[in-house]
Short mmCIF file of C-alpha atoms in Angstrom, two decimals:
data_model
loop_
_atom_site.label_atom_id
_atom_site.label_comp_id
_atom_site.label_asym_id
_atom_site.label_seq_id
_atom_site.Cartn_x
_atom_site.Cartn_y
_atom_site.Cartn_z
CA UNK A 13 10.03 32.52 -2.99
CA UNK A 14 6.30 33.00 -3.68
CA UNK A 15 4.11 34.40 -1.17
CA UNK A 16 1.91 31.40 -1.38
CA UNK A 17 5.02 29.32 -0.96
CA UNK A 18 6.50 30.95 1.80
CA UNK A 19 2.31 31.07 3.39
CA UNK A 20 2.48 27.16 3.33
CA UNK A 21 6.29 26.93 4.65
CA UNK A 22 4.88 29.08 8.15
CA UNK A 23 1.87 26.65 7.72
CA UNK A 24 4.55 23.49 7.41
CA UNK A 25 6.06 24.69 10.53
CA UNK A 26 3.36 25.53 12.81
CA UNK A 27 1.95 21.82 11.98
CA UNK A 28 4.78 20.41 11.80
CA UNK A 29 4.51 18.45 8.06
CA UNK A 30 5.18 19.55 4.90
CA UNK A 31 2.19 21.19 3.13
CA UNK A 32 0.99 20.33 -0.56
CA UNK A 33 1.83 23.31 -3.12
CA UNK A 34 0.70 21.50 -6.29
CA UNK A 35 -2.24 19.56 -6.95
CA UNK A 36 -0.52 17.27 -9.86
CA UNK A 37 3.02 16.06 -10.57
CA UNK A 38 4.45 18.32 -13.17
CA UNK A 39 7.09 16.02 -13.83
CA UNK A 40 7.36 12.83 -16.28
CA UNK A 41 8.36 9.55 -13.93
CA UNK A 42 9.18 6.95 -16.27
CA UNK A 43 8.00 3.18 -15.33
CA UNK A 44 11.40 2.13 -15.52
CA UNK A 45 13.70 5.39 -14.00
CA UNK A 46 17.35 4.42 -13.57
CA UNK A 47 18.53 5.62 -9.97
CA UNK A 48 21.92 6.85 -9.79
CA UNK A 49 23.98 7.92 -6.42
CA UNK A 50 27.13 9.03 -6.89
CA UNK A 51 29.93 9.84 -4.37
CA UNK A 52 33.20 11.39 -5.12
CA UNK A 53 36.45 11.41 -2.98
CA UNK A 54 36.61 14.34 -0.86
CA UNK A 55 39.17 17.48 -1.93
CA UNK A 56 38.65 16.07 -5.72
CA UNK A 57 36.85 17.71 -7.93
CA UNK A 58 35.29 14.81 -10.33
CA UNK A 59 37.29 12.06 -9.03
CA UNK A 60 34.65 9.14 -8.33
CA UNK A 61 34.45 7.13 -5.38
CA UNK A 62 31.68 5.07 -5.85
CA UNK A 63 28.17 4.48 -7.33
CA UNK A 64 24.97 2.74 -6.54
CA UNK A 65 22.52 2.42 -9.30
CA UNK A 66 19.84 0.47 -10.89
CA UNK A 67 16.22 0.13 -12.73
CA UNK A 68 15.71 -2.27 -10.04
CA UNK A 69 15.08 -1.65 -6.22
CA UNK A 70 15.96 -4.91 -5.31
CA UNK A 71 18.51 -5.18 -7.54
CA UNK A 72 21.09 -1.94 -7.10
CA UNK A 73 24.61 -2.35 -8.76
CA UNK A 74 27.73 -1.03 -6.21
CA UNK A 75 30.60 0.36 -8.39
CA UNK A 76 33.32 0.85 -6.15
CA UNK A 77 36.60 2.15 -6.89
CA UNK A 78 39.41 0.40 -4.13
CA UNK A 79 41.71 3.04 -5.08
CA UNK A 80 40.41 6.89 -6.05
CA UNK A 81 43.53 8.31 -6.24
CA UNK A 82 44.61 5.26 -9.15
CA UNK A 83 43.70 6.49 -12.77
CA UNK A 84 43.87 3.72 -13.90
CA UNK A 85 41.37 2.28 -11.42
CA UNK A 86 38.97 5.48 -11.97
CA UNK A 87 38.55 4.51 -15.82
CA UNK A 88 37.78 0.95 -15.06
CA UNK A 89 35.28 2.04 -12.58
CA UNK A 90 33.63 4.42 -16.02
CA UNK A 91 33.95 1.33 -18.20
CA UNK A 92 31.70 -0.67 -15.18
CA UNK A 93 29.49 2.21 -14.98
CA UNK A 94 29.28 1.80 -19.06
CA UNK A 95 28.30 -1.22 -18.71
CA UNK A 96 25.34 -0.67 -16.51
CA UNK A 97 24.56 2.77 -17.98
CA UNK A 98 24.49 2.00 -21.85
CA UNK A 99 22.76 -0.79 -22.15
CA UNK A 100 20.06 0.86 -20.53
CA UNK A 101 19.79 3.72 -22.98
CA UNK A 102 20.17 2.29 -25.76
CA UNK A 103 17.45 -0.35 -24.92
CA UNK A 104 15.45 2.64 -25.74
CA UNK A 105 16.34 3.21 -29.19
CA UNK A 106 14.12 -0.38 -30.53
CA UNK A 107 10.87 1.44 -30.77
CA UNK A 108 10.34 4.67 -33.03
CA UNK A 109 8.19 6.42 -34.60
CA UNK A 110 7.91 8.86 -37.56
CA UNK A 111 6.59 12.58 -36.44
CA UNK A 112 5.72 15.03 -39.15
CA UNK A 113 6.97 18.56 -39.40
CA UNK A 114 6.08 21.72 -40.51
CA UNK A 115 8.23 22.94 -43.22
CA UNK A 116 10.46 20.58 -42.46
CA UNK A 117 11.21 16.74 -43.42
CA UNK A 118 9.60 14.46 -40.75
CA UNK A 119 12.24 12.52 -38.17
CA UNK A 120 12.36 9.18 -36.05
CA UNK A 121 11.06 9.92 -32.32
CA UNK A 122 11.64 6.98 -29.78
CA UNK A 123 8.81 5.48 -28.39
CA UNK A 124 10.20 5.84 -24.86
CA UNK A 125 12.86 7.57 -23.12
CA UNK A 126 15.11 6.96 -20.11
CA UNK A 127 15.44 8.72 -17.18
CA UNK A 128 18.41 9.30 -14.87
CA UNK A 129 17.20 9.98 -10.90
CA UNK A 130 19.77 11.87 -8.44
CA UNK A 131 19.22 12.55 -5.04
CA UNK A 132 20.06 16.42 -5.59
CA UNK A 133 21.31 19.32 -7.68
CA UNK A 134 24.85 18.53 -6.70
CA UNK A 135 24.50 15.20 -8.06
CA UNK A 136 23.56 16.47 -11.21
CA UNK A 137 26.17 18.89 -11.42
CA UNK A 138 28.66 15.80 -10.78
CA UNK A 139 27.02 13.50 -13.49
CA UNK A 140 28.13 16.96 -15.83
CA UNK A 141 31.60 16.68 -14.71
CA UNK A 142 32.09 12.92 -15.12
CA UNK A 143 30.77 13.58 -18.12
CA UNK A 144 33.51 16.27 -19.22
CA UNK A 145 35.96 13.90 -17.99
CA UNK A 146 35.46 11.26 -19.99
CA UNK A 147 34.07 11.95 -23.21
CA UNK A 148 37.09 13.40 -24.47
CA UNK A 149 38.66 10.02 -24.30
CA UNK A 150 40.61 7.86 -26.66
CA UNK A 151 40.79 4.31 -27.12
CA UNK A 152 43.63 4.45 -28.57
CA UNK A 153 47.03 6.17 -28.39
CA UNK A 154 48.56 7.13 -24.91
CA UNK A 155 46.77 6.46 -22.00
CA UNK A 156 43.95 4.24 -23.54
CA UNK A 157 40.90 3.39 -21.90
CA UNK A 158 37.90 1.54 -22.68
CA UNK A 159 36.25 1.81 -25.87
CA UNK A 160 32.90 2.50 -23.86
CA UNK A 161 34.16 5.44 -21.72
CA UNK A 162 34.13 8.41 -24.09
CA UNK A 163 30.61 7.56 -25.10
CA UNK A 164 29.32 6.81 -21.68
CA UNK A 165 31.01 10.42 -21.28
CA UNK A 166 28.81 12.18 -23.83
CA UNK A 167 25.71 10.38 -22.38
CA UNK A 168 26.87 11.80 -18.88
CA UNK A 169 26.97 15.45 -20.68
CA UNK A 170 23.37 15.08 -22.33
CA UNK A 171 21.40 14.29 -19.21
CA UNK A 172 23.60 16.78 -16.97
CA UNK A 173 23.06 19.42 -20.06
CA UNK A 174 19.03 18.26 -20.42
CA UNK A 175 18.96 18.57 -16.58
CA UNK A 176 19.16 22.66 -17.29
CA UNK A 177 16.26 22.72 -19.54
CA UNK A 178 12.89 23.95 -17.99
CA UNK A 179 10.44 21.22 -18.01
CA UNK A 180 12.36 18.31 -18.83
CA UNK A 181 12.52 15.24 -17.48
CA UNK A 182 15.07 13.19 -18.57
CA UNK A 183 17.22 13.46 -15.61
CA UNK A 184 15.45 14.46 -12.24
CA UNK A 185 16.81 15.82 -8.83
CA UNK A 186 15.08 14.20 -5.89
CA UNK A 187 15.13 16.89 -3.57
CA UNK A 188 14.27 19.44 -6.75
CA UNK A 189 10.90 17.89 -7.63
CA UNK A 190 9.50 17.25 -4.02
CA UNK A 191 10.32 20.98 -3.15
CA UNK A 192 8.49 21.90 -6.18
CA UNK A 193 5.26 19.67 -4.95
CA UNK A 194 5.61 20.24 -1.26
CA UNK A 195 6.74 22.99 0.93
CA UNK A 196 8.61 22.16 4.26
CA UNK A 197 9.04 24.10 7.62
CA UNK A 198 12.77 24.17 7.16
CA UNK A 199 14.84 26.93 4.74
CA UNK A 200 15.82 26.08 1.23
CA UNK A 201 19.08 25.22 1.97
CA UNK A 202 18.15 22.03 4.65
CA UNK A 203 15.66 20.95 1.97
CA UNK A 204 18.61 19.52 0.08
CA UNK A 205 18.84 17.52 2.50
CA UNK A 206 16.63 14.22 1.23
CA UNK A 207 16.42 12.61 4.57
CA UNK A 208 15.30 15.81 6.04
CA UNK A 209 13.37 17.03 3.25
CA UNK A 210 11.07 12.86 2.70
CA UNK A 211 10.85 13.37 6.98
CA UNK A 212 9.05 16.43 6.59
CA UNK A 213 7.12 14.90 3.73
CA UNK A 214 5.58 11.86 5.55
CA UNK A 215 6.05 12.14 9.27
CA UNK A 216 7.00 15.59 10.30
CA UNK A 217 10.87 16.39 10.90
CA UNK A 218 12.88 13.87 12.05
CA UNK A 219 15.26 14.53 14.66
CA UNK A 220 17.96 12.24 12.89
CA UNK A 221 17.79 13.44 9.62
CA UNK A 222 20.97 14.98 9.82
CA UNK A 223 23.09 12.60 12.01
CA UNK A 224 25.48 10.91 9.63
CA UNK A 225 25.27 7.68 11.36
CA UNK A 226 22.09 7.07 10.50
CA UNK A 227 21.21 8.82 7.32
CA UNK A 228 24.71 9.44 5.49
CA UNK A 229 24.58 12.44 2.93
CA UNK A 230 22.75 11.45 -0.09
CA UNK A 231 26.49 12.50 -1.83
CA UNK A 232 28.30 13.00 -4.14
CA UNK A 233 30.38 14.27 -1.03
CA UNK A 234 30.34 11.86 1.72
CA UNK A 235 30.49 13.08 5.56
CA UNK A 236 34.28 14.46 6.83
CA UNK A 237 33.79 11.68 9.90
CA UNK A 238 33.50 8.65 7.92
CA UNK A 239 36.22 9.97 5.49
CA UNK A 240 38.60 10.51 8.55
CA UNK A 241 37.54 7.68 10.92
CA UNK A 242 36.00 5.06 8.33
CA UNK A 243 37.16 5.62 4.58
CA UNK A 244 40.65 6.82 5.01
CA UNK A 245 41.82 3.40 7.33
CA UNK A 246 40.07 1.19 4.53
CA UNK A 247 41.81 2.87 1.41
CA UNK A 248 45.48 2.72 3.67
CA UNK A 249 44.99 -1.04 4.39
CA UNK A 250 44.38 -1.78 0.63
CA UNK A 251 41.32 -4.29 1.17
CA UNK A 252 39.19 -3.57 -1.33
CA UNK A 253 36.41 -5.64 0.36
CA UNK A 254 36.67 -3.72 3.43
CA UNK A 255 36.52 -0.27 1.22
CA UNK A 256 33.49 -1.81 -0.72
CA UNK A 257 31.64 -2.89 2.97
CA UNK A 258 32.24 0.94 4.16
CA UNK A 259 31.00 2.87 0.99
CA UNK A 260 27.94 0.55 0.89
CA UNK A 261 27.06 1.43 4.13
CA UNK A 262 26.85 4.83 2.93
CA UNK A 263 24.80 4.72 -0.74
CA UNK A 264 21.97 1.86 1.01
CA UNK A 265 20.17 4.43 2.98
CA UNK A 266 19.90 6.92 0.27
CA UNK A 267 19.09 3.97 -1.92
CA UNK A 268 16.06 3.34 0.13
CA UNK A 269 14.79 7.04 0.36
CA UNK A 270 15.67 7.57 -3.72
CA UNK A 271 12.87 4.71 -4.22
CA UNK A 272 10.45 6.40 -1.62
CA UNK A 273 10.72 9.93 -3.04
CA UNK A 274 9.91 8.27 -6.35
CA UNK A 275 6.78 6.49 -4.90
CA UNK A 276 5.79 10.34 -3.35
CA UNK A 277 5.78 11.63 -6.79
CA UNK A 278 4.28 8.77 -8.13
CA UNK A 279 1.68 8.89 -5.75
CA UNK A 280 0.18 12.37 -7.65
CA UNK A 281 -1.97 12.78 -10.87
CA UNK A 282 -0.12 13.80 -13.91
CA UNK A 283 -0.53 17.42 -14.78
CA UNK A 284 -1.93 17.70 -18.49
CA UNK A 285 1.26 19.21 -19.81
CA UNK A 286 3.60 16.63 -18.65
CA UNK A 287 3.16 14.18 -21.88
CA UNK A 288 3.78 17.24 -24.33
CA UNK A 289 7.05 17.86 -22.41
CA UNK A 290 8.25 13.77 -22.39
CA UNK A 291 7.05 14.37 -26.47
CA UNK A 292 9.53 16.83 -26.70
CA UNK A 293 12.22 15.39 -24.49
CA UNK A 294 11.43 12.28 -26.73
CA UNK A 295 12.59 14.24 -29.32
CA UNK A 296 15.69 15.22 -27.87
CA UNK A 297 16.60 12.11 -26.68
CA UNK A 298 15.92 10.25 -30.47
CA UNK A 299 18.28 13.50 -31.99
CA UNK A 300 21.20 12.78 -29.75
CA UNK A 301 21.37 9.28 -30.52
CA UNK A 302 20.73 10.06 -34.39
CA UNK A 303 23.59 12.51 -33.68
CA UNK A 304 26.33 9.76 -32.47
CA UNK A 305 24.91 6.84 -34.47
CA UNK A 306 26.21 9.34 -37.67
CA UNK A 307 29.64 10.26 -35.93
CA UNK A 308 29.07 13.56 -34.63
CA UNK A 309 31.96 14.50 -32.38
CA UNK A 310 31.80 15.18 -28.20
CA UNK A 311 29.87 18.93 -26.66
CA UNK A 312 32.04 21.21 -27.18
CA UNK A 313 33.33 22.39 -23.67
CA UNK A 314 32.07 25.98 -23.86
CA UNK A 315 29.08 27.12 -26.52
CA UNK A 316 30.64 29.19 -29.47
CA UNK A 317 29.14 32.91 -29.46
CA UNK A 318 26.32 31.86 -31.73
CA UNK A 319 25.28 28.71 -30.38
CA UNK A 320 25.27 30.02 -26.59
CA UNK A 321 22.90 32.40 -28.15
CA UNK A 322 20.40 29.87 -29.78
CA UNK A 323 20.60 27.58 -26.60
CA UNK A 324 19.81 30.72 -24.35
CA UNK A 325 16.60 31.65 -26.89
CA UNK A 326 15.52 28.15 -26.83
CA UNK A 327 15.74 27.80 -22.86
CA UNK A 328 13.61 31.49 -22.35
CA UNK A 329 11.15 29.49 -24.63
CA UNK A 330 11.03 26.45 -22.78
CA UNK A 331 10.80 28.79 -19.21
CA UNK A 332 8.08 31.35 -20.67
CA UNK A 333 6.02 27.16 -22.38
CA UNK A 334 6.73 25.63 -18.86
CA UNK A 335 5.64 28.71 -16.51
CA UNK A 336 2.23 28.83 -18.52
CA UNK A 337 1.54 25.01 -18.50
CA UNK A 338 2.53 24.46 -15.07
CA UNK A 339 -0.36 27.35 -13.98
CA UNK A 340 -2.75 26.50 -16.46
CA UNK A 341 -2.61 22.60 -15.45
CA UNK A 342 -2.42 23.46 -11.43
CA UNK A 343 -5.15 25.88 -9.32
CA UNK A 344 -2.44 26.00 -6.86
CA UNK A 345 0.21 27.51 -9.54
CA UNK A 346 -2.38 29.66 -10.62
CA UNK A 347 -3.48 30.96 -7.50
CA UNK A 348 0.23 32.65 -7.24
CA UNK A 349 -0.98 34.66 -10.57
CA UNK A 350 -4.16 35.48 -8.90
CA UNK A 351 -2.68 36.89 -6.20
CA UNK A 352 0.06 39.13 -8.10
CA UNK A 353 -3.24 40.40 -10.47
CA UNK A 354 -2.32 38.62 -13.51
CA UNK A 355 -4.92 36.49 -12.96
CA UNK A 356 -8.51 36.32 -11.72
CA UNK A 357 -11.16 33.78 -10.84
CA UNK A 358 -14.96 33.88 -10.73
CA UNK A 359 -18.52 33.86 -11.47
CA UNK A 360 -19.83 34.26 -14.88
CA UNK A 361 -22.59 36.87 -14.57
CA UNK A 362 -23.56 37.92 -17.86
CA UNK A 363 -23.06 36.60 -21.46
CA UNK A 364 -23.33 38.49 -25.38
CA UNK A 365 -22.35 35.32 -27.40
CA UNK A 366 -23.59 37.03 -30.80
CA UNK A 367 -21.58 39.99 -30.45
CA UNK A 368 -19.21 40.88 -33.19
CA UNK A 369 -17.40 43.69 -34.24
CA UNK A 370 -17.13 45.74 -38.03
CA UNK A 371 -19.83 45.30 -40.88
CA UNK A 372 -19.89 42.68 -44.18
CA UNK A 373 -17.13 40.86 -44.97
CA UNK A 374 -14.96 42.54 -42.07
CA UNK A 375 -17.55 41.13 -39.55
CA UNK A 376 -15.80 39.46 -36.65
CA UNK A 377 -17.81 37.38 -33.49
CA UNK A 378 -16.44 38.85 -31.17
CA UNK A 379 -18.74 37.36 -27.95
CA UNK A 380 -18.44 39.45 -24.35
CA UNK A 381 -18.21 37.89 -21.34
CA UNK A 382 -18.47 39.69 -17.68
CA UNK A 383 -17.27 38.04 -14.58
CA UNK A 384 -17.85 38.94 -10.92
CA UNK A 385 -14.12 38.47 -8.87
CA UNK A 386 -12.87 39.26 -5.79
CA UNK A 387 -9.25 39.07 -7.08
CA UNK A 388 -7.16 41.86 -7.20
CA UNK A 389 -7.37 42.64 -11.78
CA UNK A 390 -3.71 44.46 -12.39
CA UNK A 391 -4.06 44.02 -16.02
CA UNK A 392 -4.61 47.25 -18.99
CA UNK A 393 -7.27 46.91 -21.37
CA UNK A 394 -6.30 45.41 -24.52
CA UNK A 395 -4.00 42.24 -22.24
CA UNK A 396 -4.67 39.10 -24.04
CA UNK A 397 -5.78 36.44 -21.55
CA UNK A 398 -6.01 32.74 -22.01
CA UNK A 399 -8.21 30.08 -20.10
CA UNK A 400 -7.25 26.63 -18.92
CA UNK A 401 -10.81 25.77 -18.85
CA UNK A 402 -10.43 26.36 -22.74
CA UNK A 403 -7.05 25.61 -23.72
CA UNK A 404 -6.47 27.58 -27.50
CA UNK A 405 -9.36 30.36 -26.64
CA UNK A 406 -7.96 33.57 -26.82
CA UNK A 407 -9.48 36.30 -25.16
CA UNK A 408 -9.35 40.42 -24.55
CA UNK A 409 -9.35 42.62 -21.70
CA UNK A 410 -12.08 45.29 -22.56
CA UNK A 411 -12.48 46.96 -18.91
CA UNK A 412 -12.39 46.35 -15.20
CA UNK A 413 -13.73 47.79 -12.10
CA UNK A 414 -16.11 47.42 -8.95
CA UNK A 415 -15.42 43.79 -8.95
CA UNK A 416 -16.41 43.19 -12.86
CA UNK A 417 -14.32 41.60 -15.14
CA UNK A 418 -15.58 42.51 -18.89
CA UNK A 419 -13.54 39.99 -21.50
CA UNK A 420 -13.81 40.15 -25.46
CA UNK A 421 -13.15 36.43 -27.11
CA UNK A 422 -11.15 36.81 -29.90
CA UNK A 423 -10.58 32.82 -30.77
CA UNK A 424 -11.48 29.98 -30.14
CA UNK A 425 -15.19 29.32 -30.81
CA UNK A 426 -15.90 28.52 -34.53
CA UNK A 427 -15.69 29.79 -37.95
CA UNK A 428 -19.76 30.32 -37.45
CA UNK A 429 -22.15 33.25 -37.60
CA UNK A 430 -22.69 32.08 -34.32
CA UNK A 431 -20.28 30.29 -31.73
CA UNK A 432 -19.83 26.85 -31.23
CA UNK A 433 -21.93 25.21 -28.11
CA UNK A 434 -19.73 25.44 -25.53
CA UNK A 435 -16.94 27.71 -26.54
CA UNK A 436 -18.48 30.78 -24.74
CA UNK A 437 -18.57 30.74 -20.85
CA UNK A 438 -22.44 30.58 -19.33
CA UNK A 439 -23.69 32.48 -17.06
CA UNK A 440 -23.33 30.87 -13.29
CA UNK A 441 -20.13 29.01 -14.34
CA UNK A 442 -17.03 29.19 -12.35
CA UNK A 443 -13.84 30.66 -14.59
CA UNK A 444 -10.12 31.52 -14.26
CA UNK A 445 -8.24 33.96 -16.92
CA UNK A 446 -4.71 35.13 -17.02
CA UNK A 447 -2.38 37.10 -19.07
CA UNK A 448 -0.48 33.56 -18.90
CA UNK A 449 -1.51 32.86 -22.38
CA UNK A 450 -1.08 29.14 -24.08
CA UNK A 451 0.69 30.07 -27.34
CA UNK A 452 3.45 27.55 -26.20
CA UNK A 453 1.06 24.77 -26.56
CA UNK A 454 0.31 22.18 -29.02
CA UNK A 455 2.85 21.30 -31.42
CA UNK A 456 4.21 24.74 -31.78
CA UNK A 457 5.79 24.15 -28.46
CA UNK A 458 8.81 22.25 -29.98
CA UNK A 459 10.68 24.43 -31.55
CA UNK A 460 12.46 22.75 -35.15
CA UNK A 461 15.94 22.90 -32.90
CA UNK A 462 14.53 20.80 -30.31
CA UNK A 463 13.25 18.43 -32.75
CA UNK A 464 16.95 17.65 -33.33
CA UNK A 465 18.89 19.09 -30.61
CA UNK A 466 22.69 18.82 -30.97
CA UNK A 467 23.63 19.45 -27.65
CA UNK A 468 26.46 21.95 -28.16
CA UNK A 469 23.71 24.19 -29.95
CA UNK A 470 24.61 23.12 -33.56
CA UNK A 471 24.39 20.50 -36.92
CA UNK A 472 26.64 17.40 -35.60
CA UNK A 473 30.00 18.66 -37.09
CA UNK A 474 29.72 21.89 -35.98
CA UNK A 475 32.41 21.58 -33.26
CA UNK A 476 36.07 19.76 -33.44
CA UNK A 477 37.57 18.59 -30.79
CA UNK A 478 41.05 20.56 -30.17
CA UNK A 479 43.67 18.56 -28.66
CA UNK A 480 43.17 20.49 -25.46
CA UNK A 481 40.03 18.69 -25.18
CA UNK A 482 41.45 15.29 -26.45
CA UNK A 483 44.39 15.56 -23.31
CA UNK A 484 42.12 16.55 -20.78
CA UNK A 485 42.97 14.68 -17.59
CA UNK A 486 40.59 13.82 -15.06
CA UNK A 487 40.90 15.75 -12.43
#
């Protein structure tokens, strides 16, 4: 935890309301998200109990299954959640268009993309496992199910896989994304908590945030009183209505604060860097699809030595592209550098804009800028520093000391004898630099494996199946 963050948590607790640690949403929200709550039966590992979800507030879909225990039953219950799930997706794919490459033949990127919603980090981590469950699946042979399973199952696996990867937004925690724009005056732990977490948000804590009664667990594990006192009786009379009545009493509140966490976050500018990132998750998206529309086989269940590797590489990438965009689009973020000394903030107080460096045709502008700061400077001469106020300028660290910042621009302000208006800081104006440079920005920022990412790290027949995978039972 930050030392701004944990500033603002003392702040959140002394006023007793959650205090703003972003200025914009760094997070894509789609205009059409698809909520998902999950529950699972209790002492089960991926065994589903039920599932509310929906593009529609008004309209959520209950997926109950009458009898958790019945395989036979649990499949049926995938093939219904198929048929809410898919057709959503795929009513993505209409709409593409063609995106250019370097070195590289140009591909089909989706206009849009969805986006899966869960109420926490444990409901993404289920969505993975319902996702191993089922996409090793056969339609035919022993123990059929529905031809719609196994796919739904390698859906399941993309989001829950695209879930890991820093920046993206195809499938977003609840309780994640408000504790990364808000900080409460409870620990990290209780902020999983949505009820708790939206009370702190809007009103200040509630006091029955955590009574069961009122605002049930936001799952995929329900509470141990309603599974002894409630769930158990229903299941052992066999009435499925009465089983359906008791789990919806359960998913509707967390229904209702899903939808109000999503109007919180909707309720904040979009950070600059957020459309690059849905480009790129675009991108993903459009290869997956490309990848089962030519009859690429499931994920693999583990990453091969190489392709762990790749994945690993690509996801340090992503970190390092979504560290710098998230400070660079936020004074709040940045603020966090300031305070460590890799990054500083002040007055422009003197300007060389025709300085350059070596004679004839070696003859490089090379303008000098000084700033005034009251920040800590922890940086060597020679850093490179980048700018948000000038996204793409590079800049030099020539010397600091006695509150002066002296900075050498190295790119970033014309191919002229002389720099283009604007490209060099005046004198008077208010700046920010920080070893955070923005070499992950711009179209470099997708790497060519992103582009086209098979999700087990390689081409779409670099994994077979074993028939270990094919017999995998649901557990």
């Amino acid at each position: 935890m930050s030392l701004l963050t944990s500033l603002a948590r003392l702040r959140a607790l002394d006023e007793g309301i959650a205090q703003p640690v972003a200025t914009v949403r760094h997070c894509h929200l789609s205009a059409r998200p698809m909520v998902f709550v999950p529950l699972k039966l209790s002492g089960e590992a991926a065994a589903p109990l039920a599932a509310m979800l929906g593009a529609d507030r008004d309209r959520p879909h209950l997926l109950v299954v009458a009898q958790p225990r019945n395989r036979d039953l649990r499949f049926a219950w995938a093939a219904e959640l198929a048929g809410v799930l898919l057709p959503y997706v795929e009513g993505f794919l209409s709409g593409t268009e063609t995106v250019e490459r370097r070195n590289a033949d140009p591909y089909e990127r989706a206009l849009d993309a969805p986006q899966l919603v869960v109420p926490n980090t444990a409901g993404v981590a289920f969505t993975r496992l319902l996702g191993r469950s089922t996409r090793f699946r056969r339609s035919d042979g022993p123990y059929p199910v529905p031809e719609t399973v196994p796919l739904l199952g390698r859906w399941l696996t993309y989001f829950g896989e695209r879930a890991a990867f820093p920046g993206s937004s195809l499938m977003l925690a609840a309780t994640e994304e408000l504790g990364r724009h808000w900080a409460s005056g409870q620990s990290g732990l209780e902020d999983a908590n949505l009820a708790a977490l939206l009370g702190w948000i809007t009103e200040g804590p509630r006091a029955d945030a955590e009574d069961p009664l009122v605002w049930p667990p936001a799952g995929p594990a329900t509470d141990p009183g309603f599974d002894a006192e409630v769930l158990a009786p229903a299941i052992d009379s066999g009435s499925a209505e009465r089983i359906t009545e008791a789990l919806r009493t359960q998913l509707e509140p967390t229904w209702r604060l899903m939808w109000q966490a999503i109007d919180l976050l909707a309720g904040l500018p979009e950070g600059a860097s957020v459309a690059q990132r849905w480009e790129q998750d675009r991108g993903s998206f459009s290869g997956m699809a490309a990848q089962l529309a030519e009859g690429g086989p499931p994920q693999a269940r583990r990453d091969g030595a190489v392709a762990a590797a790749s994945r690993l590489a690509r996801m340090e990438r992503a970190q390092a592209a979504y560290d710098v965009q998230r400070a660079y689009d936020d004074p709040l973020v940045m603020a966090e550098y300031r305070l460590t000394g890799e990054a500083f903030a002040g007055e422009v107080v003197e300007t060389d804009p025709e300085h350059a460096e070596g004679e004839g045709r070696s003859r490089k502008l090379r303008p000098l800028v000084v700033v005034k700061t009251d920040d800590p400077v922890r940086l060597a001469p020679g850093t490179a520093l980048g700018t948000p106020q000038r996204r793409g300028q590079g800049a030099q660290l020539v010397s600091a000391g006695d509150g002066l910042v002296t900075i050498k621009i190295t790119k970033g302000m014309g191919r002229g004898r002389t720099p283009t208006p604007g490209s060099v800081p005046e004198v008077g104006e208010r700046v920010c630099y920080s070893s955070l440079t923005d070499d992950f920005q711009g179209s470099a920022a997708l790497p060519e494996a992103e582009a086209t990412p098979w999700t087990h790290g390689g081409p779409p027949h670099a994994y077979v199946p074993t028939d270990e995978d094919a017999e995998e039972e649901w557990s």
